[in-house]
PDB file of C-alpha atoms in Angstrom:
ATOM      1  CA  UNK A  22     236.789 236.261  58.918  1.00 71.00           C
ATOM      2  CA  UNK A  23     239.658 233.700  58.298  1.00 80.00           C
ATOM      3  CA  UNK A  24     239.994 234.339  55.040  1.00 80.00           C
ATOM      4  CA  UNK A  25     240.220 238.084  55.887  1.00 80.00           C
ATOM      5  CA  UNK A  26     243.328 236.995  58.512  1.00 82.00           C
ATOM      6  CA  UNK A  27     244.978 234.547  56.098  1.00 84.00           C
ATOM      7  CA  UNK A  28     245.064 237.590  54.215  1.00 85.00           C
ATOM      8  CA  UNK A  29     246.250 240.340  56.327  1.00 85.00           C
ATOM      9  CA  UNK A  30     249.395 237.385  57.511  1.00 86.00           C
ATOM     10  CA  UNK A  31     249.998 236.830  53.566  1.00 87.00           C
ATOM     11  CA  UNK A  32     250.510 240.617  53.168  1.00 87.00           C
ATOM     12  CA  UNK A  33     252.330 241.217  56.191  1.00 86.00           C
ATOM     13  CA  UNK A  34     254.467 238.120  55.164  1.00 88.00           C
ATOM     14  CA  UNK A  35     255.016 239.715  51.512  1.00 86.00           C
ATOM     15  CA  UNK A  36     256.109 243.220  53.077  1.00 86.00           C
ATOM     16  CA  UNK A  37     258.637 241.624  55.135  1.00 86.00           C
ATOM     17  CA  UNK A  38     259.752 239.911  52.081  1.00 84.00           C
ATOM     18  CA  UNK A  39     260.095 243.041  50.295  1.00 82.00           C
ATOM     19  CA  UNK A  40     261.719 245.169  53.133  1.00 82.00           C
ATOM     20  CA  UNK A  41     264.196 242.127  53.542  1.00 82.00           C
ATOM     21  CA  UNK A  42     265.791 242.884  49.989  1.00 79.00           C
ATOM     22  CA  UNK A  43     267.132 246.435  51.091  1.00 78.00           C
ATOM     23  CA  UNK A  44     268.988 245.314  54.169  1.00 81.00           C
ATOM     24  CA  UNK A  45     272.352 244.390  53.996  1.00 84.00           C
ATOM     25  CA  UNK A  46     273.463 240.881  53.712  1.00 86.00           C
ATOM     26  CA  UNK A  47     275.979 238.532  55.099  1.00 89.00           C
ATOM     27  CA  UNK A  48     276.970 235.114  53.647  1.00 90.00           C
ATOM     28  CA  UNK A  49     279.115 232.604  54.460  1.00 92.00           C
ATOM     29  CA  UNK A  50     280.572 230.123  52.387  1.00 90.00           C
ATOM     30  CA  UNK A  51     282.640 227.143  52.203  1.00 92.00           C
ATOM     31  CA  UNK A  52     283.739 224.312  49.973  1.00 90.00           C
ATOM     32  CA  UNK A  53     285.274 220.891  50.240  1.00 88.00           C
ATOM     33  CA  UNK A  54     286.720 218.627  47.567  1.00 85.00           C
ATOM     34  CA  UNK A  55     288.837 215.416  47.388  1.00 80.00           C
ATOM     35  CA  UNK A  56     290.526 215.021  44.453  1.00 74.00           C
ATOM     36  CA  UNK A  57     291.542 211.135  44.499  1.00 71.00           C
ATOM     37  CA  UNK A  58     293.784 210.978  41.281  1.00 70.00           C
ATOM     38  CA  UNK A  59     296.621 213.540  41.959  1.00 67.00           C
ATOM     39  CA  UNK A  60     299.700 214.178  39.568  1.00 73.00           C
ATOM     40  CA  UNK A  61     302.651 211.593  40.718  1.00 74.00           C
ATOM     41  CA  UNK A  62     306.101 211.141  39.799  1.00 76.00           C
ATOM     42  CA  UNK A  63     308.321 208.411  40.051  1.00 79.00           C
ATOM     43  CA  UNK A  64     311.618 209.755  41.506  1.00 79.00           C
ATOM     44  CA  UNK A  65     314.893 208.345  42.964  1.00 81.00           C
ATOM     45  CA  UNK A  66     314.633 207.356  46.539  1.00 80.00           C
ATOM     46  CA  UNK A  67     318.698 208.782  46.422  1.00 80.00           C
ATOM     47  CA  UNK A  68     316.992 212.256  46.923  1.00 77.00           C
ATOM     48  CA  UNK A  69     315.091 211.561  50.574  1.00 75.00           C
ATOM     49  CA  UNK A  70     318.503 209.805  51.716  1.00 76.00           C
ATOM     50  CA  UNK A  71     318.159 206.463  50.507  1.00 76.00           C
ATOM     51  CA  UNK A  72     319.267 203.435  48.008  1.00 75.00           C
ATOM     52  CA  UNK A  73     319.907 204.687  44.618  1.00 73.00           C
ATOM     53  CA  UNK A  74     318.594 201.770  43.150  1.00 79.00           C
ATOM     54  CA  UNK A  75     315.026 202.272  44.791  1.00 83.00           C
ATOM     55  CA  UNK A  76     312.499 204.315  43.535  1.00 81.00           C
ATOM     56  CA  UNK A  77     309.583 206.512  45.699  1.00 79.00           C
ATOM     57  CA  UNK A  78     306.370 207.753  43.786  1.00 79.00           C
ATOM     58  CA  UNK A  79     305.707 211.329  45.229  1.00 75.00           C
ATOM     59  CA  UNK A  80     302.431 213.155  44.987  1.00 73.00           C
ATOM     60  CA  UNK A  81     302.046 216.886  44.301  1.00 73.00           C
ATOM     61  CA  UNK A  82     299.471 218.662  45.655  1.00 70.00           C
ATOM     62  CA  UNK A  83     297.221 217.147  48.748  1.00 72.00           C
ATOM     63  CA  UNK A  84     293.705 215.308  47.755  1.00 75.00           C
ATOM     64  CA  UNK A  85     291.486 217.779  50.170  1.00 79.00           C
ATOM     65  CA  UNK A  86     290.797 221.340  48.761  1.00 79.00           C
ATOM     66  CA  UNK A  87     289.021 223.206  51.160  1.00 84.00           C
ATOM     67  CA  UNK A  88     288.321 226.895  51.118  1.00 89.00           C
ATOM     68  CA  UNK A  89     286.105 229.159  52.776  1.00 92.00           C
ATOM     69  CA  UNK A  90     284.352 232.819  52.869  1.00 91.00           C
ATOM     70  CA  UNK A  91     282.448 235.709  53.842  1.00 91.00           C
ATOM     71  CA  UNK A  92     280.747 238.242  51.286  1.00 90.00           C
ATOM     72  CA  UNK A  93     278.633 241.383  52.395  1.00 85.00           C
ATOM     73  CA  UNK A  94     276.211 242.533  50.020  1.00 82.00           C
ATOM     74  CA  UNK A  95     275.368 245.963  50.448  1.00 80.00           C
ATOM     75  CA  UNK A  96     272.240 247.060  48.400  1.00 77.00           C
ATOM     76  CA  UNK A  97     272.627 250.417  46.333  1.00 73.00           C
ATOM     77  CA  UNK A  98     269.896 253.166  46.554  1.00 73.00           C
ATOM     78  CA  UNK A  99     267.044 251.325  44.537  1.00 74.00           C
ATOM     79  CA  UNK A 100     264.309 254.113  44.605  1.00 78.00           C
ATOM     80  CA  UNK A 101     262.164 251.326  42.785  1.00 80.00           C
ATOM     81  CA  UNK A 102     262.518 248.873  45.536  1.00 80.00           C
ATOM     82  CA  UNK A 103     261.648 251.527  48.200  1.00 80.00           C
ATOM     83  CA  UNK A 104     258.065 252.074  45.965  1.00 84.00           C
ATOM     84  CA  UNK A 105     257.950 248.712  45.882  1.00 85.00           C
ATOM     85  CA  UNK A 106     258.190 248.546  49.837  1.00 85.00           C
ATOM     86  CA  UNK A 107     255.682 251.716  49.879  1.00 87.00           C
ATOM     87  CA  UNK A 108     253.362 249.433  47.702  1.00 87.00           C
ATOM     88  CA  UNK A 109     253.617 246.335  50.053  1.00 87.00           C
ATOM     89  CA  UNK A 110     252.483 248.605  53.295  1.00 88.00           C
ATOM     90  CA  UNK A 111     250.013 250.158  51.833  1.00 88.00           C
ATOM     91  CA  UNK A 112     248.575 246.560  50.673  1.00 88.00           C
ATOM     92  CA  UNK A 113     249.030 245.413  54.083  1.00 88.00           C
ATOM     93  CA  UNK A 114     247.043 248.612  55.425  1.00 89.00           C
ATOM     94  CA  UNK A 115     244.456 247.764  52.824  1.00 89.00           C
ATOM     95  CA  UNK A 116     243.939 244.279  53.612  1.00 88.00           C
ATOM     96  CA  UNK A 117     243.340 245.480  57.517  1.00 88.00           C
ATOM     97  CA  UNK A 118     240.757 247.901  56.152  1.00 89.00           C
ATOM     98  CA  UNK A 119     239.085 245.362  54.010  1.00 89.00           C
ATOM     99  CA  UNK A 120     238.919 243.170  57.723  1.00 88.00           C
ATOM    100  CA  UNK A 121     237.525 245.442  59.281  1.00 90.00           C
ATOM    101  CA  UNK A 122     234.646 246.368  56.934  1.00 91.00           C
ATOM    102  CA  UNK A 123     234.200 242.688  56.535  1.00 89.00           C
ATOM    103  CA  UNK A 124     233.548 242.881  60.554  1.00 90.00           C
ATOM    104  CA  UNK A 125     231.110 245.767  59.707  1.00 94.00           C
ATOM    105  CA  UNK A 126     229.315 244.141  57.140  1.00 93.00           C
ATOM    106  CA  UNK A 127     229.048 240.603  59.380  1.00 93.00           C
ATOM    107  CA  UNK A 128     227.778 243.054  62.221  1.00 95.00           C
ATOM    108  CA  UNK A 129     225.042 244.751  60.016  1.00 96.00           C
ATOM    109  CA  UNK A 130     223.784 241.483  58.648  1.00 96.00           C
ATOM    110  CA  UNK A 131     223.434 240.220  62.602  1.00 96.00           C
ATOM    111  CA  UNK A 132     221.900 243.413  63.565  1.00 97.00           C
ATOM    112  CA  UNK A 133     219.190 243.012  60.383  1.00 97.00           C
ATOM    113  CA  UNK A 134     218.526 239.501  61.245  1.00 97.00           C
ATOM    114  CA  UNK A 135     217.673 240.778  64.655  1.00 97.00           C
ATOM    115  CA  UNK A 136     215.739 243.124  63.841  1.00 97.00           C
ATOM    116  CA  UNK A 137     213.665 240.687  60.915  1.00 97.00           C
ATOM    117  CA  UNK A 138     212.975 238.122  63.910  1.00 97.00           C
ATOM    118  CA  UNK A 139     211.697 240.664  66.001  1.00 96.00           C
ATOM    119  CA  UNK A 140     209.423 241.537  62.999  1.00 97.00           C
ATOM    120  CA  UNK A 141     208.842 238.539  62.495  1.00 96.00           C
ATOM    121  CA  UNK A 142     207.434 237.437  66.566  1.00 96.00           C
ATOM    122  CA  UNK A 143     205.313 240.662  66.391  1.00 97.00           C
ATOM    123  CA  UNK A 144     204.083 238.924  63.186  1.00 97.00           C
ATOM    124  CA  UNK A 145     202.975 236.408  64.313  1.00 96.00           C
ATOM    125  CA  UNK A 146     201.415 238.085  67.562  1.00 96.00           C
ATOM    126  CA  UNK A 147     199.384 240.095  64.915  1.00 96.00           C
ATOM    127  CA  UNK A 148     198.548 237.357  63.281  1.00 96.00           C
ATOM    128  CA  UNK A 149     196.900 235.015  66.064  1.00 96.00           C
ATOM    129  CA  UNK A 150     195.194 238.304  67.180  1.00 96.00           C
ATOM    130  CA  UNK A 151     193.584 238.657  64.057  1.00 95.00           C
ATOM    131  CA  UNK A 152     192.484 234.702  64.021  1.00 95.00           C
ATOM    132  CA  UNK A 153     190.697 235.534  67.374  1.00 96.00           C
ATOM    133  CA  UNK A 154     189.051 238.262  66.167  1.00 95.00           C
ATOM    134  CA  UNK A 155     188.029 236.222  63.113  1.00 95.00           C
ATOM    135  CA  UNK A 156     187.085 233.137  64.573  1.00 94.00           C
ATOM    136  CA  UNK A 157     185.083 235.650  67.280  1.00 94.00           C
ATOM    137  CA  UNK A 158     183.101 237.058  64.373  1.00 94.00           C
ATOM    138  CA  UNK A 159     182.320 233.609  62.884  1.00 93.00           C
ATOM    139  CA  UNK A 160     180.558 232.615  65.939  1.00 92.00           C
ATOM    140  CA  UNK A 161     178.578 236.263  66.386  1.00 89.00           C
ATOM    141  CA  UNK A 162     177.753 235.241  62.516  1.00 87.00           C
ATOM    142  CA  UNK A 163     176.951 231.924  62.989  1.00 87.00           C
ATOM    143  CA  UNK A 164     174.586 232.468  65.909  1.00 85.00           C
ATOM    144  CA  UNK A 165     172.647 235.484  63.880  1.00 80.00           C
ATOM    145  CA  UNK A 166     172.434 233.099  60.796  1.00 80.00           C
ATOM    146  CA  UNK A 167     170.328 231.203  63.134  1.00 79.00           C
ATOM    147  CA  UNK A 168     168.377 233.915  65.524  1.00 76.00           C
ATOM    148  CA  UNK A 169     167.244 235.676  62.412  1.00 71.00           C
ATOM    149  CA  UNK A 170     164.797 233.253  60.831  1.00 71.00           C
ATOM    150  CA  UNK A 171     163.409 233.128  64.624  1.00 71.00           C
ATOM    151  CA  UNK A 172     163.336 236.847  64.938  1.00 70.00           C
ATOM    152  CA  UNK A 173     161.215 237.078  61.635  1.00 72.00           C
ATOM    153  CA  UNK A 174     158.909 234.182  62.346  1.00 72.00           C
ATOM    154  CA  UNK A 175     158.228 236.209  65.691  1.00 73.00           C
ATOM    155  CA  UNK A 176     157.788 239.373  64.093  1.00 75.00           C
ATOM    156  CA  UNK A 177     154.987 238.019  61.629  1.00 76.00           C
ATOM    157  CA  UNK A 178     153.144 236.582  64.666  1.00 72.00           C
ATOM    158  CA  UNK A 179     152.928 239.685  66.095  1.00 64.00           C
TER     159      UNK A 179
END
C-alpha cells in the first residue's frame, strides 16, 4: 500500500510538472560586476581649475556595472504539450485505479485467509471426532478379541 501512494504522489507530482510548462512565466533578473582596472588618463590639473604644472589621472567609466530585469514568457499554443498534460492525468487516474485494486486484492486475500482458518478449526473438530470414534472402536475390538475365545469355549461345553 505505500508503494501504491509513493506512486499516486510521484504522478500527481509529474502532472503538476507538466501543467506548470503551459502557464505563463515571470523572471527576474539582475547582475552585478566590478570592473577594478578601468581606462585612465593622465590630464592637466589646469582643466579642474588648478596648477598647470600638476597633473590628475581621471577614470572613465565607474567600476560597478549593475543592471537589472523582468522577462514574461508567454507559452504559444503547443497542442503536443496539452497531450502531454492529457497523458500525465490520465497516468495519475491510472495509478489511483491500480490503488485501489491493490486494496481489493489485499481485501480478498484477508477474506480467503479467513475463510481457510475457519476450514481449517472445523478441521480439526472433524478430526478429533473421528479419533474418538476410532479409539471407541479399538476398545469395542479389543474387548471382543478377548470375549470371543470365552464365548466359544462356552459354547462347546454346552
Amino acid at each position: 500500500l505505500l508503494e501504491s501512494k509513493l506512486e499516486q504522489q510521484t504522478s500527481r507530482k509529474d502532472e503538476s510538472l507538466i501543467k506548470s510548462t503551459l502557464r505563463p512565466k515571470v523572471n527576474l533578473f539582475s547582475t552585478a560586476d566590478y570592473y577594478p582596472i578601468i581606462p585612465s588618463q593622465v590630464i592637466p590639473d589646469i582643466f579642474n581649475g588648478g596648477n598647470g604644472e600638476k597633473f590628475r589621472k581621471v577614470q572613465f567609466g565607474l567600476p560597478l556595472n549593475f543592471t537589472s530585469g523582468i522577462e514574461l514568457t508567454m507559452p504559444l499554443l503547443n497542442f503536443e504539450k496539452w497531450e502531454t498534460v492529457k497523458k500525465a492525468a490520465l497516468q495519475t487516474e491510472a495509478s489511483q485505479w491500480k490503488a485501489e485494486t491493490d486494496k481489493e486484492k489485499l481485501h480478498h486475500l484477508l477474506t480467503e485467509l479467513y475463510y481457510k482458518i475457519l476450514v481449517a478449526r472445523q478441521f480439526v473438530q472433524l478430526n478429533q471426532e473421528n479419533e474418538k470414534v476410532s479409539n471407541e472402536l479399538m476398545q469395542l475390538m479389543e474387548k471382543r478379541k478377548k470375549d470371543v475365545p470365552q464365548m466359544i469355549i462356552n459354547s462347546i461345553k454346552k
